Structures are given as C-alpha cells and as structure tokens.
PDB file of C-alpha atoms in Angstrom:
ATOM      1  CA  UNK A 685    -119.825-121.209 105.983  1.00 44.00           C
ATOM      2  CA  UNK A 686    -118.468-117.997 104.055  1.00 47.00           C
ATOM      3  CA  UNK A 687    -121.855-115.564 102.967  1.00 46.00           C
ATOM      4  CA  UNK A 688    -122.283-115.800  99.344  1.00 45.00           C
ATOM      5  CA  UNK A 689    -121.836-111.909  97.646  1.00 46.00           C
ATOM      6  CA  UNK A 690    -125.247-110.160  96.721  1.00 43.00           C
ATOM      7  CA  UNK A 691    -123.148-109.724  93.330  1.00 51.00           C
ATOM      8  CA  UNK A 692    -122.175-113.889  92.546  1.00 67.00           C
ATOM      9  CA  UNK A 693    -123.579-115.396  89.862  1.00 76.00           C
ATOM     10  CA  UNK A 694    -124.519-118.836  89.855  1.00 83.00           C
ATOM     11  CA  UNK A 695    -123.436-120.768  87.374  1.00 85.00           C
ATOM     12  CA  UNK A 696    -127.095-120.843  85.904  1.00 86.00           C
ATOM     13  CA  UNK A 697    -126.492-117.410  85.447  1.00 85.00           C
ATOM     14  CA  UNK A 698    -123.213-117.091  84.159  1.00 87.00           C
ATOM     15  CA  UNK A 699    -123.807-119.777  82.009  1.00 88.00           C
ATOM     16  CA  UNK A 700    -126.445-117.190  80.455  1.00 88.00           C
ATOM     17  CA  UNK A 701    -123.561-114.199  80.716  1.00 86.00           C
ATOM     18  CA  UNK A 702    -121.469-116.521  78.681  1.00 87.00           C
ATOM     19  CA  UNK A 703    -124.686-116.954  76.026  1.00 86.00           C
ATOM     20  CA  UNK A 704    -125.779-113.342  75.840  1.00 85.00           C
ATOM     21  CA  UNK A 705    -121.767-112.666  74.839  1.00 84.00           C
ATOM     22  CA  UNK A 706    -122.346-115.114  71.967  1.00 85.00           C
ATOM     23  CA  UNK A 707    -125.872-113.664  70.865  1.00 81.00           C
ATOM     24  CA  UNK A 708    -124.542-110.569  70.642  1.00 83.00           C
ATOM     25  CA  UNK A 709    -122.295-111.167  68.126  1.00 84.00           C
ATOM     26  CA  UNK A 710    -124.668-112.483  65.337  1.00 87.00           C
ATOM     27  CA  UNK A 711    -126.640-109.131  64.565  1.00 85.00           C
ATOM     28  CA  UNK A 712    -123.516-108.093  62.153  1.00 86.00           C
ATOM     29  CA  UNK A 713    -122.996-111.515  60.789  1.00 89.00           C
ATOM     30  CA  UNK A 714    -126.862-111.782  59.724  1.00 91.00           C
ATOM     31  CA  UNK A 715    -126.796-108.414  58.338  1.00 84.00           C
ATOM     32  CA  UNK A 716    -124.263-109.628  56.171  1.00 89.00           C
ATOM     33  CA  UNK A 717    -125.694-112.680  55.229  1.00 92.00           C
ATOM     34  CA  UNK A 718    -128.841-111.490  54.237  1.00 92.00           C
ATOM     35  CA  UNK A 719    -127.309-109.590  51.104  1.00 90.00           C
ATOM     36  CA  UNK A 720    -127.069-112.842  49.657  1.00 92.00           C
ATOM     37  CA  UNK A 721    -129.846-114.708  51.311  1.00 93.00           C
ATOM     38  CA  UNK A 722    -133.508-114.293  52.061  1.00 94.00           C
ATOM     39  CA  UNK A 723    -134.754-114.517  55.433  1.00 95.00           C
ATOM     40  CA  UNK A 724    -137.011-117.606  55.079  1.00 96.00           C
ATOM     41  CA  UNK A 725    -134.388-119.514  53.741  1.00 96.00           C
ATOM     42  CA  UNK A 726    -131.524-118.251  56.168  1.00 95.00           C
ATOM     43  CA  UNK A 727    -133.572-118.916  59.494  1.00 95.00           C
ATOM     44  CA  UNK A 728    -134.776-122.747  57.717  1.00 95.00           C
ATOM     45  CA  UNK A 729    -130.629-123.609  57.474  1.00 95.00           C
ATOM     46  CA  UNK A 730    -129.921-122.473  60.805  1.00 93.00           C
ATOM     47  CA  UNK A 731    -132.649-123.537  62.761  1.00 93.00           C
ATOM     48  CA  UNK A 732    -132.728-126.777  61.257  1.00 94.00           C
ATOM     49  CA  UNK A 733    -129.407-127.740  61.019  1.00 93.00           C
ATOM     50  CA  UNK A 734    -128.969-126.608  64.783  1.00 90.00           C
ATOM     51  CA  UNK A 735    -132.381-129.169  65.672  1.00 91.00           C
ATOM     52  CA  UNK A 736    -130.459-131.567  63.866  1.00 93.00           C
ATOM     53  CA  UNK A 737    -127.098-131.731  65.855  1.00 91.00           C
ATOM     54  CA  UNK A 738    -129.413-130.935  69.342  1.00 89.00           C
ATOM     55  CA  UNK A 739    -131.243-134.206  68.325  1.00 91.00           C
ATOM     56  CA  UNK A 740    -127.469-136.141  67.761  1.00 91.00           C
ATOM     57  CA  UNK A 741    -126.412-134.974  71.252  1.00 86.00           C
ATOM     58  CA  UNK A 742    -129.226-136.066  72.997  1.00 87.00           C
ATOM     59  CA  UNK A 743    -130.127-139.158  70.629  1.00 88.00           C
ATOM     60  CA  UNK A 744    -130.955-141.253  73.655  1.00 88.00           C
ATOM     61  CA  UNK A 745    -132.718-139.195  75.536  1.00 87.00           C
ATOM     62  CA  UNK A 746    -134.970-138.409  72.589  1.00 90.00           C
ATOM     63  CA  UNK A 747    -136.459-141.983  72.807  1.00 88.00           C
ATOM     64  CA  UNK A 748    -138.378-140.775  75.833  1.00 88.00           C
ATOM     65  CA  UNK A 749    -140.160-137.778  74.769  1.00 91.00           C
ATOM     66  CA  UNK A 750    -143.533-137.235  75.568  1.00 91.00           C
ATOM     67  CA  UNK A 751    -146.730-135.931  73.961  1.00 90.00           C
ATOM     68  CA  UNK A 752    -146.329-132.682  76.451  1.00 91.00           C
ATOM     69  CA  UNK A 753    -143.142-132.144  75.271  1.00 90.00           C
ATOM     70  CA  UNK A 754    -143.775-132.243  71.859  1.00 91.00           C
ATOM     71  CA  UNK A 755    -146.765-129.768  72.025  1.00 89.00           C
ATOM     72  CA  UNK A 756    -145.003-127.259  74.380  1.00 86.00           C
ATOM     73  CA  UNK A 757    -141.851-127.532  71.612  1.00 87.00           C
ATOM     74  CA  UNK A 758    -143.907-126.930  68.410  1.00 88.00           C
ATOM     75  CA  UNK A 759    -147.028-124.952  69.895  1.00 78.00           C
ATOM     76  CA  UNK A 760    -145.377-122.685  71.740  1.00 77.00           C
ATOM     77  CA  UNK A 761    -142.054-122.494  72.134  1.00 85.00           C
ATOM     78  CA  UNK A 762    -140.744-123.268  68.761  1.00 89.00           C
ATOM     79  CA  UNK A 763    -143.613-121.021  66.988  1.00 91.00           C
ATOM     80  CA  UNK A 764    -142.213-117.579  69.356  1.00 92.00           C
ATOM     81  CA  UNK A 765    -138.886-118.721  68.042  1.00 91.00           C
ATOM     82  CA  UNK A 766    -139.455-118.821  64.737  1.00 95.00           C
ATOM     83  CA  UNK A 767    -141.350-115.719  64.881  1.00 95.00           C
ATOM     84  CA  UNK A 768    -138.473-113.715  66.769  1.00 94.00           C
ATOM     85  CA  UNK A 769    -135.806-114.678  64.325  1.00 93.00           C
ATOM     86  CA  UNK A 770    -137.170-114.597  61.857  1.00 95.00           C
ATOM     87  CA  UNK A 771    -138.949-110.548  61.861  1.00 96.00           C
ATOM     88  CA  UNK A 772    -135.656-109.753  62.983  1.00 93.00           C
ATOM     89  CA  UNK A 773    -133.634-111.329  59.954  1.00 94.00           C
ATOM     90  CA  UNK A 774    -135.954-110.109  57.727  1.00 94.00           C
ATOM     91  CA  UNK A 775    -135.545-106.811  59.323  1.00 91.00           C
ATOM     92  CA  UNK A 776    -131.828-106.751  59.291  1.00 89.00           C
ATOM     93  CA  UNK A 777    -132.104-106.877  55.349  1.00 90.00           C
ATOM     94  CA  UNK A 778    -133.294-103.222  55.491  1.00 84.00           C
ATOM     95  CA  UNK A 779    -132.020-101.133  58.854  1.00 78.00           C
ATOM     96  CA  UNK A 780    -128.360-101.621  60.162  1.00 75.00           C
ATOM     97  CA  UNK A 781    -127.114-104.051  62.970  1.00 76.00           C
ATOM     98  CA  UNK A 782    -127.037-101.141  65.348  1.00 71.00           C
ATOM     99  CA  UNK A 783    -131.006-100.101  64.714  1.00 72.00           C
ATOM    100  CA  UNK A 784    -131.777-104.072  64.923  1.00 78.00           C
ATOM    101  CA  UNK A 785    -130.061-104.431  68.331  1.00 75.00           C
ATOM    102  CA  UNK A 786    -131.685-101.284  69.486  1.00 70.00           C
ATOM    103  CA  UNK A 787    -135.026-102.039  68.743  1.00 75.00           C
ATOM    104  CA  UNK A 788    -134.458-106.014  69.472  1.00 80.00           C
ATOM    105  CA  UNK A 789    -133.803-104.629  73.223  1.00 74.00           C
ATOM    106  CA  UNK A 790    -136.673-103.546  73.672  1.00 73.00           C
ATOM    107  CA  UNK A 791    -137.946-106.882  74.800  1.00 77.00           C
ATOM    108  CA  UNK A 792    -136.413-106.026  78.214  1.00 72.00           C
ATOM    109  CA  UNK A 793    -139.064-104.033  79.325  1.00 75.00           C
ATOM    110  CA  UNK A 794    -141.454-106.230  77.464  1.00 77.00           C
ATOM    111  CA  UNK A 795    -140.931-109.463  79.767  1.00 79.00           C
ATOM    112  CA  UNK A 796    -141.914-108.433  83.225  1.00 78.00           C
ATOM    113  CA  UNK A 797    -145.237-106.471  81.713  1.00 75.00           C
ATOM    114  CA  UNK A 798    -145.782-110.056  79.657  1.00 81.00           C
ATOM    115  CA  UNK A 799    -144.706-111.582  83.074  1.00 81.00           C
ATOM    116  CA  UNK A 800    -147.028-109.464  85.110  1.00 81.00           C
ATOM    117  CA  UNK A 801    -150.061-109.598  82.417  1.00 79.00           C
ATOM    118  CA  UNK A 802    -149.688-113.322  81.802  1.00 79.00           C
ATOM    119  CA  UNK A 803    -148.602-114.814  85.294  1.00 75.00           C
ATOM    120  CA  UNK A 804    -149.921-112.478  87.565  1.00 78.00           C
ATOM    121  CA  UNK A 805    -146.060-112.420  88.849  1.00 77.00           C
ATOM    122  CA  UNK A 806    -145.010-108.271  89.253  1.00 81.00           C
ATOM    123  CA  UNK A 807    -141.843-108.141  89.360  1.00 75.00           C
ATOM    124  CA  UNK A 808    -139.995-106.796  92.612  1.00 75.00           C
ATOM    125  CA  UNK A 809    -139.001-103.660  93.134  1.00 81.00           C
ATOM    126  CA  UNK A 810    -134.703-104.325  91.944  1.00 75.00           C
ATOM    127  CA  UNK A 811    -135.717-106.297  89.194  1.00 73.00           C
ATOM    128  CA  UNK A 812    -137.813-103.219  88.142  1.00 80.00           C
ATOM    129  CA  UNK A 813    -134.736-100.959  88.678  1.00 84.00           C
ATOM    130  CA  UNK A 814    -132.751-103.160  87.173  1.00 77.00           C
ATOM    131  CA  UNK A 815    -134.599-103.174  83.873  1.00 78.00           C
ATOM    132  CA  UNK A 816    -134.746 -99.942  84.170  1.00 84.00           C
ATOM    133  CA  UNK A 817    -131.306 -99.124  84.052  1.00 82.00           C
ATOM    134  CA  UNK A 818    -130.548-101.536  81.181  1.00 74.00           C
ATOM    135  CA  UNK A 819    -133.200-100.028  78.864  1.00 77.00           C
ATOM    136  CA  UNK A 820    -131.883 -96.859  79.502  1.00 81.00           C
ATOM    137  CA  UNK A 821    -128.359 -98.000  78.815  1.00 73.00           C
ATOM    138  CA  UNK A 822    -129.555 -99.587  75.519  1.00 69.00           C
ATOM    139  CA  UNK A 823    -131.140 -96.324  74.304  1.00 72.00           C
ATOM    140  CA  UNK A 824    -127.727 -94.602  75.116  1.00 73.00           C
ATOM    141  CA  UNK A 825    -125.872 -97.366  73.367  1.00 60.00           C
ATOM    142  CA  UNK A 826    -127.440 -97.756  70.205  1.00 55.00           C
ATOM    143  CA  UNK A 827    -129.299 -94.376  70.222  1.00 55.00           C
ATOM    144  CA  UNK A 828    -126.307 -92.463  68.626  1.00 47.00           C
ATOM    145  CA  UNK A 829    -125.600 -95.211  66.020  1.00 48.00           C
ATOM    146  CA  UNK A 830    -129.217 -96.223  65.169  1.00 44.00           C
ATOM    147  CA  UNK A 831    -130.289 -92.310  64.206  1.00 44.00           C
ATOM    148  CA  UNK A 832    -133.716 -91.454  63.869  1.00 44.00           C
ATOM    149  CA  UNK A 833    -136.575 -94.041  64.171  1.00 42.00           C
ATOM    150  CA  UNK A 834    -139.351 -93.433  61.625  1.00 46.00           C
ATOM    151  CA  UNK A 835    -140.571 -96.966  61.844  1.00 61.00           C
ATOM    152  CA  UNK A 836    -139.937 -98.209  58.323  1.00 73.00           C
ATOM    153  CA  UNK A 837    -140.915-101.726  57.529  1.00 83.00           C
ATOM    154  CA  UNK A 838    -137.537-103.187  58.908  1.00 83.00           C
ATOM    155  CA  UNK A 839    -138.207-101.826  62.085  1.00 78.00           C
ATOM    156  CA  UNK A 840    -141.731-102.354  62.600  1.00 83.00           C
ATOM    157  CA  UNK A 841    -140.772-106.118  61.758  1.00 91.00           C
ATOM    158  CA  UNK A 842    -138.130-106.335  64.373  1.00 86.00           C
ATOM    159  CA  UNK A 843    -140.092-104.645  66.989  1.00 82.00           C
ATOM    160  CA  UNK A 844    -142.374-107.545  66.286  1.00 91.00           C
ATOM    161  CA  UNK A 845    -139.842-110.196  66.735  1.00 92.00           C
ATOM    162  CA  UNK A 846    -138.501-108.284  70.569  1.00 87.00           C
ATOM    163  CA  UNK A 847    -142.544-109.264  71.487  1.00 86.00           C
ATOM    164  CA  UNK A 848    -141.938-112.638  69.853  1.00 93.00           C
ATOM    165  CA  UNK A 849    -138.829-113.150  71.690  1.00 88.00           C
ATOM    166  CA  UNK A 850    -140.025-111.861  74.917  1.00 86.00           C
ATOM    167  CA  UNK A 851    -142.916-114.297  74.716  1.00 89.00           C
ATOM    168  CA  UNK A 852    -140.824-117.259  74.098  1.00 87.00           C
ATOM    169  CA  UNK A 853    -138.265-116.196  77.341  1.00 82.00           C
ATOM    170  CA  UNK A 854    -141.870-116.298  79.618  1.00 86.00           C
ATOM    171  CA  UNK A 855    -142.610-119.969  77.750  1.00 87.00           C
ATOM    172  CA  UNK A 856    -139.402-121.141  78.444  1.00 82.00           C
ATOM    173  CA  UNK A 857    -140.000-120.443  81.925  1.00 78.00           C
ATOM    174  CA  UNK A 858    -143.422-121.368  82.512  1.00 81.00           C
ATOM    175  CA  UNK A 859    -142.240-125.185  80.405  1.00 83.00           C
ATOM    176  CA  UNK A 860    -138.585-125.301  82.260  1.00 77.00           C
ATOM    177  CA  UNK A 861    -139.809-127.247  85.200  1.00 80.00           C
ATOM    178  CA  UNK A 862    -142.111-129.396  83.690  1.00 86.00           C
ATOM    179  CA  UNK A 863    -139.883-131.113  80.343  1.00 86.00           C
ATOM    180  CA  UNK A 864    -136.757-132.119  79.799  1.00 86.00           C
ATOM    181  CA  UNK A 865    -134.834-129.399  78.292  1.00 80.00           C
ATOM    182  CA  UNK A 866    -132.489-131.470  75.735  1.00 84.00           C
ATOM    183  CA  UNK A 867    -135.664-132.672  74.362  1.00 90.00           C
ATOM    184  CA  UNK A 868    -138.418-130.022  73.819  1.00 88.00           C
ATOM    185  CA  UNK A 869    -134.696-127.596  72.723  1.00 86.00           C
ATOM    186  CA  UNK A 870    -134.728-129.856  69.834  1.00 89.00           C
ATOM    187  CA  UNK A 871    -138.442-130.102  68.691  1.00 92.00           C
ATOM    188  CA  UNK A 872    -138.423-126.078  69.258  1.00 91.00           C
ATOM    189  CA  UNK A 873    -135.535-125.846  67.331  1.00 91.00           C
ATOM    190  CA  UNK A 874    -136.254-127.851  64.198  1.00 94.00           C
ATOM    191  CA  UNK A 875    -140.395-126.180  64.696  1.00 94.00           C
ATOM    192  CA  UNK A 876    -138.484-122.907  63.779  1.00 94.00           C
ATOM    193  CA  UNK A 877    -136.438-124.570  61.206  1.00 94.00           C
ATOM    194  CA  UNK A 878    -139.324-126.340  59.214  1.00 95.00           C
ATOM    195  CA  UNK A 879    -141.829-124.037  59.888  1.00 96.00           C
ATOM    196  CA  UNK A 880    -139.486-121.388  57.926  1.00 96.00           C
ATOM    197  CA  UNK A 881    -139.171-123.953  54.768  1.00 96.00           C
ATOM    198  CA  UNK A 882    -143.077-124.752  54.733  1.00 96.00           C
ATOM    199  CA  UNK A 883    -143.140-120.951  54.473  1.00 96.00           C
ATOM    200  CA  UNK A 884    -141.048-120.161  51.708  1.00 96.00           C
ATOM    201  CA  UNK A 885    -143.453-120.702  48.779  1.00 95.00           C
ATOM    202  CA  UNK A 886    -146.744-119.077  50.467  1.00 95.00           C
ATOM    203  CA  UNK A 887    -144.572-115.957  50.660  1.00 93.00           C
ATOM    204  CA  UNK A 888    -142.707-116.304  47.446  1.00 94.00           C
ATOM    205  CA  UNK A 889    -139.195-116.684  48.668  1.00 95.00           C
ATOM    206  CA  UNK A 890    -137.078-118.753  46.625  1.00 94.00           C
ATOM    207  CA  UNK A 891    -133.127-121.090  47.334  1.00 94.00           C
ATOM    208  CA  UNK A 892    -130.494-118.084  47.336  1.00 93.00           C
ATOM    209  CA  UNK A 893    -127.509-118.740  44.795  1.00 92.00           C
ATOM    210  CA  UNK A 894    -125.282-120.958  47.018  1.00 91.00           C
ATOM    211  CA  UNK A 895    -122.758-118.707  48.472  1.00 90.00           C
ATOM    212  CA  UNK A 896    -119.806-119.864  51.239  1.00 90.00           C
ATOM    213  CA  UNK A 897    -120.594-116.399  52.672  1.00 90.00           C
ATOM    214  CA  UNK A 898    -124.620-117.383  53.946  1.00 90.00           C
ATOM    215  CA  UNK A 899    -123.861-121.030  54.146  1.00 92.00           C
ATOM    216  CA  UNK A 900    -120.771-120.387  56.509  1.00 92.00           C
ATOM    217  CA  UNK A 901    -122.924-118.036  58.486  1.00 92.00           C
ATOM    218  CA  UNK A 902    -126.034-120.399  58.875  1.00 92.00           C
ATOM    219  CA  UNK A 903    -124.219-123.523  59.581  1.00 91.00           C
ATOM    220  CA  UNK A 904    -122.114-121.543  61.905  1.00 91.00           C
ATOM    221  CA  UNK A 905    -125.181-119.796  63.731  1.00 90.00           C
ATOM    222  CA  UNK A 906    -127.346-122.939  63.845  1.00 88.00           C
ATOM    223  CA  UNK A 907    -124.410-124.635  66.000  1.00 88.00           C
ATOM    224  CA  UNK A 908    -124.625-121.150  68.475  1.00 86.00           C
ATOM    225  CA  UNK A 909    -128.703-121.317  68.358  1.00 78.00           C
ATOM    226  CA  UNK A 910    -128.211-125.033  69.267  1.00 80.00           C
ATOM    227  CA  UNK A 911    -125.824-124.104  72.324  1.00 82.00           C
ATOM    228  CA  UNK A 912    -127.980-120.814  73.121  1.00 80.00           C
ATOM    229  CA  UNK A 913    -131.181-122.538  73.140  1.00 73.00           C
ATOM    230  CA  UNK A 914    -130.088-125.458  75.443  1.00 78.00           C
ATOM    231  CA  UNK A 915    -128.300-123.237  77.938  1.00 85.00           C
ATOM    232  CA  UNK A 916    -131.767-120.899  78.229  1.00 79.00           C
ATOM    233  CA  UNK A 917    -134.084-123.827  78.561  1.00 75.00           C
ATOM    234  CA  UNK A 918    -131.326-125.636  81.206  1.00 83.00           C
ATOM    235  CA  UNK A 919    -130.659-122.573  83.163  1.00 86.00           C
ATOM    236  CA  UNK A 920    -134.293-121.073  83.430  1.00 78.00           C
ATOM    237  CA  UNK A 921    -134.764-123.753  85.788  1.00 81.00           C
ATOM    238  CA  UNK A 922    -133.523-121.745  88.399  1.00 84.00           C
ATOM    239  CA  UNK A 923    -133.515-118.231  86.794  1.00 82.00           C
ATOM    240  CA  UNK A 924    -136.457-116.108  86.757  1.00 77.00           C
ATOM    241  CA  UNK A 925    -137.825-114.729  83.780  1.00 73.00           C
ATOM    242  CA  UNK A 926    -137.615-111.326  84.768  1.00 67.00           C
ATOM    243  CA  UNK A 927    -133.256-111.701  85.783  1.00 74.00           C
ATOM    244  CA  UNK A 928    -132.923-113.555  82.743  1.00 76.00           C
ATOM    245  CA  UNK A 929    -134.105-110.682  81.037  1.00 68.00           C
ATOM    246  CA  UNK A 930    -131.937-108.032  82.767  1.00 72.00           C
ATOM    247  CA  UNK A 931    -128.819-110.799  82.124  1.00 78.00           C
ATOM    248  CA  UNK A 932    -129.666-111.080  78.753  1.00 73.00           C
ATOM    249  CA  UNK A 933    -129.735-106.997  78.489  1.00 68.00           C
ATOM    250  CA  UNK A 934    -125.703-107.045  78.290  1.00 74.00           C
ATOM    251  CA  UNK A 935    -126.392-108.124  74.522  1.00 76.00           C
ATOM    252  CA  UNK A 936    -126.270-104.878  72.774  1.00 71.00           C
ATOM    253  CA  UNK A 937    -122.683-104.521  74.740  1.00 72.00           C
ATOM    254  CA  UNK A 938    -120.970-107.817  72.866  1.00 77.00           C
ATOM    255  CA  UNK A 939    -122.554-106.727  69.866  1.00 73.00           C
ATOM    256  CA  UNK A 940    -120.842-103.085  69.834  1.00 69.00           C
ATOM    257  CA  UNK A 941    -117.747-104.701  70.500  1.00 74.00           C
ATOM    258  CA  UNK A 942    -118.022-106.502  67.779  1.00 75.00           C
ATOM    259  CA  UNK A 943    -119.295-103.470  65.856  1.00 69.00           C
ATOM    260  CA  UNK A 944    -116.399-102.127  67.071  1.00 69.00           C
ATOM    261  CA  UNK A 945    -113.907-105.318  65.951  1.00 71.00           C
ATOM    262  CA  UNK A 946    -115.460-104.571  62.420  1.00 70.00           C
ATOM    263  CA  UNK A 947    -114.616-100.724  62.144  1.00 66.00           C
ATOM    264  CA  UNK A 948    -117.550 -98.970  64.182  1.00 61.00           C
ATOM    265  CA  UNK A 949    -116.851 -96.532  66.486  1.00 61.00           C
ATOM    266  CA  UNK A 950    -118.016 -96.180  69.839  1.00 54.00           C
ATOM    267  CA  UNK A 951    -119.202 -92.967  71.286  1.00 65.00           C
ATOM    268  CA  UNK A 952    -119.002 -91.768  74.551  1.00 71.00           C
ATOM    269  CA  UNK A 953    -122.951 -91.963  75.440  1.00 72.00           C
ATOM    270  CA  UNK A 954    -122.499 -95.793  73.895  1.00 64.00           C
ATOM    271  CA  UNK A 955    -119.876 -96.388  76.819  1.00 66.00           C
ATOM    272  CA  UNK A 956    -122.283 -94.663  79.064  1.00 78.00           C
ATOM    273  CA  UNK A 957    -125.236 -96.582  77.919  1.00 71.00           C
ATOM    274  CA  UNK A 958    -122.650 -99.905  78.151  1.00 65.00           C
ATOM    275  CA  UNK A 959    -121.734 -98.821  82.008  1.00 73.00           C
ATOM    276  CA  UNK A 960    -125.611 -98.386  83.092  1.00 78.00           C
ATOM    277  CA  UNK A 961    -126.585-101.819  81.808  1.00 70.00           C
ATOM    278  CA  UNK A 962    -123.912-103.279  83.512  1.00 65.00           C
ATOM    279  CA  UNK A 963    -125.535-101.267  86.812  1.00 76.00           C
ATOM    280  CA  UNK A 964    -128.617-103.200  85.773  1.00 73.00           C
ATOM    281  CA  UNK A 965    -127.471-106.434  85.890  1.00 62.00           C
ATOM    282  CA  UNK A 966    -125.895-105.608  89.585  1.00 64.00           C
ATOM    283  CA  UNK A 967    -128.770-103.613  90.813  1.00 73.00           C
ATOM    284  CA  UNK A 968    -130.922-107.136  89.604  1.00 62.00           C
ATOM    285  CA  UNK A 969    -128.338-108.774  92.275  1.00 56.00           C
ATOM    286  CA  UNK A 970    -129.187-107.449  95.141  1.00 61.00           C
ATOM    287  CA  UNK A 971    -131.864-108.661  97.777  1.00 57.00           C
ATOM    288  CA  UNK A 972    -132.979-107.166 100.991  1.00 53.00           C
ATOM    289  CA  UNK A 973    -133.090-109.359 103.676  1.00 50.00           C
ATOM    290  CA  UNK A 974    -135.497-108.940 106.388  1.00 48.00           C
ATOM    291  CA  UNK A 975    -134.493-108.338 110.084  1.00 46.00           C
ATOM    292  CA  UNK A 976    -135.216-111.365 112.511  1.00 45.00           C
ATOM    293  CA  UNK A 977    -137.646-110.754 114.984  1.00 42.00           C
ATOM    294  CA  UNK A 978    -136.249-110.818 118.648  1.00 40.00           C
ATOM    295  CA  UNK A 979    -138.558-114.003 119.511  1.00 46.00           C
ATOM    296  CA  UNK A 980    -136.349-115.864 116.599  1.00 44.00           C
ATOM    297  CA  UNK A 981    -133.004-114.883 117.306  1.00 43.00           C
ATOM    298  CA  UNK A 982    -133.807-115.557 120.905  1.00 37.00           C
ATOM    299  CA  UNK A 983    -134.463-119.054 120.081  1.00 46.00           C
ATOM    300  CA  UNK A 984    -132.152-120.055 117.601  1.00 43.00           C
ATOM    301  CA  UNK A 985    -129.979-118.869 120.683  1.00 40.00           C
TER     302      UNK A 985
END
C-alpha cells in the first residue's frame, strides 16, 4: 500500500480547512451588522436560530440525549461559546475587523498552554513550531492593518472572547469522545442563543429597529455557526486540540481576502504573515518516525 504524505489531510481535517475558510469571512459581516444591532441581541438570533435548524437535522437523534450531554452542552460548552462570540461582537462595534481578527488569533497560542495547564498534555515539539509560525504570521498579517494596540474596551473584550474560545476548542475535545456530537452541537448552540436573550435586560440592551441588513446577517451566520459547530465537534474526534488550533490559524487569511473582496488592501508583510501560517499548518504535518531496532526488522524478516 502507497505511504500516505506527511502533508495529507484527512478528511477530519480538511473538513476543518473548509470551516476555518467560512469563519473567516464573518469578522466584516458582524462589523457591519453591529451598526444597526447590539451585540446581545445579534449573538441571541444567530445562535438560536442556528440551535434551531441543528435540532431539525438531527430531530431523531435528539430523542436519545442524555443527562451528560445536556450538562456538557449548557455547562460548558455552550457557556465558552456564548462567551467567545459574544466579547468579540461586542468588540467589533468599536475596533475594525482587522484589529478583531488580530487579537481573536491570539487564542492560538492560548490552546496548548490551556492544553498543557488543564490536561497535563504538552504539546510536541512541531505542534509547538507550528503555532509558532502561525502566531507570527498573524501578527504580520493584521499587524499593519490593525495599527497600534492601546487596549481600549473593544479590545480588551475580544481578547477575552480568544480565552473564551480557546477554552471551548479544549471542551470540545475533552467531550468529543464521550457524546454524540449532533446532539450536545445543538444544546451548545441554543445555550449561547438563550443565554444571550436572558441577558439582554440585566445589561440594558434593547430589540434593534428591524433592519434586512442585521437580520440577513444573523439568519445567514446562525446557518454557518450551525455547520461550523457540527463539523468541530464531529471532526475533534480524531483531531487534537492543539492541530486544530494551528488548522484553525489560516482564519485571519480568508478573512483578508475578504477584506480584500471589500476594498482593503493587502500589504506585503500581510502576504508574508499569510505565507508563514500556511508554514504552520505544514510544519504541524510532519511526524518523526523512529528507526526500528535491528532485533525488529530482523523478525518481521
């Protein structure tokens, strides 16, 4: 049988390729959307109506879901998600789509020292380099766009929601095994969704004018957080936590072509920065393979 490359992806992982290209793509439409909607209100739409049509799809398989399930969807899970998109919608109201993808990023680092802190699991030594290399593409890709960081409230909130989003990629993995992912996708899913509503009057948010500009984008955006969600939970079976992360790295990259669709430009260190993330994800590919001992190769002889 023909060697697999060090460089295929399986289809776990391209699966994820295939979901970071659509993530990356929402940072401009949010930052749109939230000059005529408030965060609270944005996230409750999306989340919910995308827990909604997960719960349609999988209507029959809901009928067995489990006390476990429920918990790890609403306790966990579902909570991190809320938390992460929400801090980062709210900060998008305040610093550009370029400063919220930079700062967003930073959850690649943040994994394998969550990872390491929270599992005991270090990460090996390619999986370092490989984050290593995709953080410092993302500082060379948004970097020249985002301008100075002086940590105004937008971007303290959005730093919050890359720890938020980094813990819910170590819950998905240390759940994945143990529920069935159609399931617990949809409790987290509408947790984030409700949880955003309930929240609305405690922190004096009110219902936006209706507007086919944020309705369009939240309908639209719960379908992708629907079709995000279920791939992650589904393909974190098999994918560690720490080459999800470096996968999910290329994010910034869709999102400055997009930027780019929409009139940005896209300097030469941003191409740079684009190139060494890509040399992340491969560097994350490769494995070392140990020599057999003479005694072995003797007798599989």
């Amino acid at each position: 049988m023909k060697p697999k490359s060090i460089f295929a992806l399986s289809r776990q992982e391209f699966a994820l390729v295939l979901v970071t290209m659509l993530w990356g793509s929402t940072f401009l439409i949010i930052h749109i959307a939230m000059q005529h909607s408030g965060p609270l209100f944005f996230v409750g739409v999306r989340f919910t109506i995308a827990g909604l049509v997960t719960m349609l799809l999988f209507r029959k398989h809901m009928m067995g879901i489990t006390r476990f399930e429920i918990g790890a969807g609403i306790a966990s899970i579902g909570c991190a998600l809320f938390l992460g998109y929400y801090l980062q919608t709210h900060g998008l109201r305040t610093i550009t789509s370029s400063q919220s993808a930079f700062i967003t990023a930073l959850y690649v680092p943040i994994v394998p020292l969550l990872q390491w802190a929270v599992l005991k699991r270090p990460p090996g030594l390619m999986s370092w380099i490989g984050v290593a290399l995709a953080f410092t593409g993302l500082i060379l890709l948004a970097g020249p766009e985002a301008g100075s960081l002086n940590f105004s409230p937008g971007e303290v909130a959005t730093l919050a929601g890359a720890v938020a989003i980094a813990a819910e990629i170590i819950l998905i993995g240390m759940f994945a095994k143990r529920v069935d992912s159609r399931r617990v996708t949809a409790v987290q899913l509408l947790t984030a969704g409700l949880v955003s509503f309930a929240l609305m009057p405690v922190l004096g948010e009110g219902v936006p004018e209706f507007s086919w500009l944020w309705a369009g984008a939240a309908i639209g955006l719960g379908l992708a957080s629907a079709i995000i969600q279920l791939t992650m939970n589904w393909a974190q079976k098999s994918v560690s936590p720490t080459r999800a992360t470096v996968i999910y790295a290329g994010e910034p990259v869709w999102g400055g072509i997009v930027g780019r669709l929409a009139g940005d430009r896209l300097p030469a260190l941003a191409l740079a920065g684009a190139a060494l993330i890509v040399a992340g994800v491969l560097a994350s590919e490769i494995k070392f393979r140990r020599k057999k001992s003479v005694n072995t190769q003797l007798n599989e002889a």
